[in-house]
Amino acid sequence: MASHFRSYIWDPVLIVSQIILMQCIYYSFLGLWLAGVDGLVQTNRSLDQIFSYEVLGFSTTHGRLSMMAYILNSLTCALGLWFFIRRGKQCLDFTVTVHFFHMIGCWIYNSHLPAALSWWLVNVACIALMAVIGEYLCMRTELRAIPVNSGPKSNL
């Protein structure tokens, strides 16, 4: 019976619950960041800000601030990866899964795939930021020194 360091056990309930948790973190913090943006530019809140690809654009101040909210959300979601996923090699998997489900939600909301280049650029940048920062944080935790106590030391 050999023990494996950090052996991986297939636990579908854990994986599904982590996916649901990361989706909740993604939309909760995106809503908070967008509420902050709405407070800055005095606009009304709407689901269009989350699911409509036409909101994200370089031409308007509101579009640029919404892009900033998406970027900031990827940073807070990286913290979510660090706190709840805790495995560096799973960060990219969960990041892509969260953004894939967001793309499906946008597709359902708009009745077609997002067509704006700005939407795709922002989401690819968010995927890269969330995965790299989450992986960095998780790897720092995984590589932390393990204290080894060999018992009481005798002074010979």
CSV table of C-alpha atoms in Angstrom, one decimal:
chain,number,residue,atom,x,y,z
A,1,MET,CA,0.0,0.0,0.0
A,2,ALA,CA,2.1,2.8,-1.3
A,3,SER,CA,1.2,6.4,-0.5
A,4,HIS,CA,1.2,9.0,-3.1
A,5,PHE,CA,1.9,12.6,-2.5
A,6,ARG,CA,-1.3,14.5,-3.2
A,7,SER,CA,-2.9,11.6,-4.9
A,8,TYR,CA,-5.9,12.6,-6.9
A,9,ILE,CA,-9.2,11.0,-6.0
A,10,TRP,CA,-12.0,11.2,-8.5
A,11,ASP,CA,-14.8,13.0,-6.7
A,12,PRO,CA,-17.5,14.3,-9.1
A,13,VAL,CA,-19.6,15.9,-6.3
A,14,LEU,CA,-16.6,18.0,-5.2
A,15,ILE,CA,-15.8,19.0,-8.8
A,16,VAL,CA,-19.4,20.0,-9.6
A,17,SER,CA,-19.7,21.9,-6.3
A,18,GLN,CA,-16.4,23.7,-7.1
A,19,ILE,CA,-17.7,24.7,-10.5
A,20,ILE,CA,-20.9,26.0,-9.0
A,21,LEU,CA,-19.0,27.9,-6.4
A,22,MET,CA,-16.7,29.5,-9.0
A,23,GLN,CA,-19.7,30.5,-11.1
A,24,CYS,CA,-21.3,32.1,-8.0
A,25,ILE,CA,-18.0,34.0,-7.2
A,26,TYR,CA,-17.7,35.1,-10.9
A,27,TYR,CA,-21.2,36.6,-11.1
A,28,SER,CA,-21.3,38.0,-7.6
A,29,PHE,CA,-18.1,39.9,-7.9
A,30,LEU,CA,-18.8,40.9,-11.5
A,31,GLY,CA,-22.1,42.4,-10.2
A,32,LEU,CA,-20.2,44.2,-7.5
A,33,TRP,CA,-17.6,45.6,-9.8
A,34,LEU,CA,-20.3,46.7,-12.3
A,35,ALA,CA,-22.3,48.3,-9.5
A,36,GLY,CA,-19.2,50.3,-8.7
A,37,VAL,CA,-18.8,51.3,-12.3
A,38,ASP,CA,-22.4,52.3,-12.4
A,39,GLY,CA,-21.9,54.5,-9.4
A,40,LEU,CA,-19.0,56.2,-11.1
A,41,VAL,CA,-20.9,57.1,-14.3
A,42,GLN,CA,-24.4,57.3,-12.9
A,43,THR,CA,-26.0,54.7,-15.1
A,44,ASN,CA,-28.8,52.2,-14.4
A,45,ARG,CA,-27.9,48.6,-13.6
A,46,SER,CA,-29.1,45.9,-16.1
A,47,LEU,CA,-28.4,42.3,-17.1
A,48,ASP,CA,-27.2,43.7,-20.4
A,49,GLN,CA,-24.0,44.7,-18.6
A,50,ILE,CA,-23.2,41.1,-17.8
A,51,PHE,CA,-24.6,39.2,-20.7
A,52,SER,CA,-24.8,41.6,-23.7
A,53,TYR,CA,-21.7,41.7,-25.7
A,54,GLU,CA,-22.5,45.1,-27.1
A,55,VAL,CA,-21.9,46.8,-23.8
A,56,LEU,CA,-18.1,46.1,-23.9
A,57,GLY,CA,-16.5,48.5,-26.3
A,58,PHE,CA,-13.6,50.8,-26.7
A,59,SER,CA,-15.6,53.7,-28.1
A,60,THR,CA,-17.5,54.8,-25.0
A,61,THR,CA,-16.5,55.6,-21.4
A,62,HIS,CA,-19.1,53.2,-20.1
A,63,GLY,CA,-17.7,50.4,-22.3
A,64,ARG,CA,-14.2,51.0,-21.2
A,65,LEU,CA,-15.3,51.1,-17.5
A,66,SER,CA,-17.2,47.8,-18.0
A,67,MET,CA,-14.1,46.3,-19.5
A,68,MET,CA,-12.2,47.4,-16.4
A,69,ALA,CA,-14.8,45.7,-14.2
A,70,TYR,CA,-14.3,42.5,-16.1
A,71,ILE,CA,-10.5,42.7,-15.7
A,72,LEU,CA,-10.9,43.4,-11.9
A,73,ASN,CA,-13.3,40.5,-11.7
A,74,SER,CA,-10.7,38.2,-13.1
A,75,LEU,CA,-8.4,39.3,-10.3
A,76,THR,CA,-11.0,38.6,-7.6
A,77,CYS,CA,-11.8,35.2,-9.2
A,78,ALA,CA,-8.1,34.3,-9.1
A,79,LEU,CA,-8.4,34.8,-5.4
A,80,GLY,CA,-11.4,32.5,-5.4
A,81,LEU,CA,-9.3,29.9,-7.2
A,82,TRP,CA,-6.6,30.3,-4.5
A,83,PHE,CA,-9.1,30.0,-1.6
A,84,PHE,CA,-11.4,27.2,-2.9
A,85,ILE,CA,-9.6,25.2,-5.6
A,86,ARG,CA,-6.1,25.3,-4.1
A,87,ARG,CA,-4.5,23.3,-6.9
A,88,GLY,CA,-2.3,25.1,-9.4
A,89,LYS,CA,-2.8,22.5,-12.1
A,90,GLN,CA,-6.6,22.9,-11.9
A,91,CYS,CA,-6.7,26.7,-12.2
A,92,LEU,CA,-6.8,26.7,-16.0
A,93,ASP,CA,-9.5,24.1,-16.1
A,94,PHE,CA,-11.8,26.0,-13.7
A,95,THR,CA,-11.1,29.3,-15.4
A,96,VAL,CA,-12.0,28.0,-18.9
A,97,THR,CA,-15.1,26.3,-17.4
A,98,VAL,CA,-16.3,29.5,-15.8
A,99,HIS,CA,-15.8,31.5,-19.0
A,100,PHE,CA,-17.3,28.7,-21.1
A,101,PHE,CA,-20.5,28.8,-19.0
A,102,HIS,CA,-20.5,32.6,-19.3
A,103,MET,CA,-20.3,32.3,-23.1
A,104,ILE,CA,-23.2,29.9,-23.0
A,105,GLY,CA,-25.2,32.4,-20.9
A,106,CYS,CA,-24.4,35.2,-23.3
A,107,TRP,CA,-25.4,33.0,-26.2
A,108,ILE,CA,-28.7,32.2,-24.6
A,109,TYR,CA,-29.3,35.9,-23.6
A,110,ASN,CA,-28.5,37.3,-27.0
A,111,SER,CA,-29.9,34.3,-29.0
A,112,HIS,CA,-26.6,34.1,-30.9
A,113,LEU,CA,-22.9,33.9,-30.2
A,114,PRO,CA,-21.2,37.2,-29.3
A,115,ALA,CA,-20.0,38.9,-32.5
A,116,ALA,CA,-18.0,41.8,-31.1
A,117,LEU,CA,-14.3,41.5,-31.2
A,118,SER,CA,-14.0,43.6,-28.0
A,119,TRP,CA,-16.1,40.9,-26.1
A,120,TRP,CA,-13.7,38.1,-27.3
A,121,LEU,CA,-10.6,40.2,-26.5
A,122,VAL,CA,-11.8,41.0,-23.0
A,123,ASN,CA,-12.7,37.4,-22.2
A,124,VAL,CA,-9.4,36.0,-23.5
A,125,ALA,CA,-7.5,38.6,-21.5
A,126,CYS,CA,-9.7,37.7,-18.4
A,127,ILE,CA,-9.0,34.0,-18.9
A,128,ALA,CA,-5.3,34.6,-19.1
A,129,LEU,CA,-5.2,36.9,-16.1
A,130,MET,CA,-7.4,34.6,-13.9
A,131,ALA,CA,-5.6,31.4,-14.8
A,132,VAL,CA,-2.0,32.8,-14.4
A,133,ILE,CA,-2.6,34.8,-11.2
A,134,GLY,CA,-4.7,31.9,-9.7
A,135,GLU,CA,-2.0,29.4,-10.6
A,136,TYR,CA,0.7,31.7,-9.2
A,137,LEU,CA,-1.1,32.0,-5.9
A,138,CYS,CA,-1.8,28.3,-5.7
A,139,MET,CA,1.8,27.3,-6.6
A,140,ARG,CA,3.1,29.7,-3.9
A,141,THR,CA,0.9,27.9,-1.3
A,142,GLU,CA,1.8,24.4,-2.7
A,143,LEU,CA,5.5,25.1,-2.6
A,144,ARG,CA,5.6,26.5,0.9
A,145,ALA,CA,8.1,24.8,3.1
A,146,ILE,CA,6.8,21.8,5.1
A,147,PRO,CA,8.1,22.0,8.7
A,148,VAL,CA,9.6,18.7,9.8
A,149,ASN,CA,9.9,18.2,13.5
A,150,SER,CA,12.2,15.3,14.3
A,151,GLY,CA,11.4,15.3,18.0
A,152,PRO,CA,13.3,16.9,20.9
A,153,LYS,CA,16.9,17.8,20.2
A,154,SER,CA,19.5,16.7,22.7
A,155,ASN,CA,22.4,18.9,23.4
A,156,LEU,CA,25.4,16.7,23.2
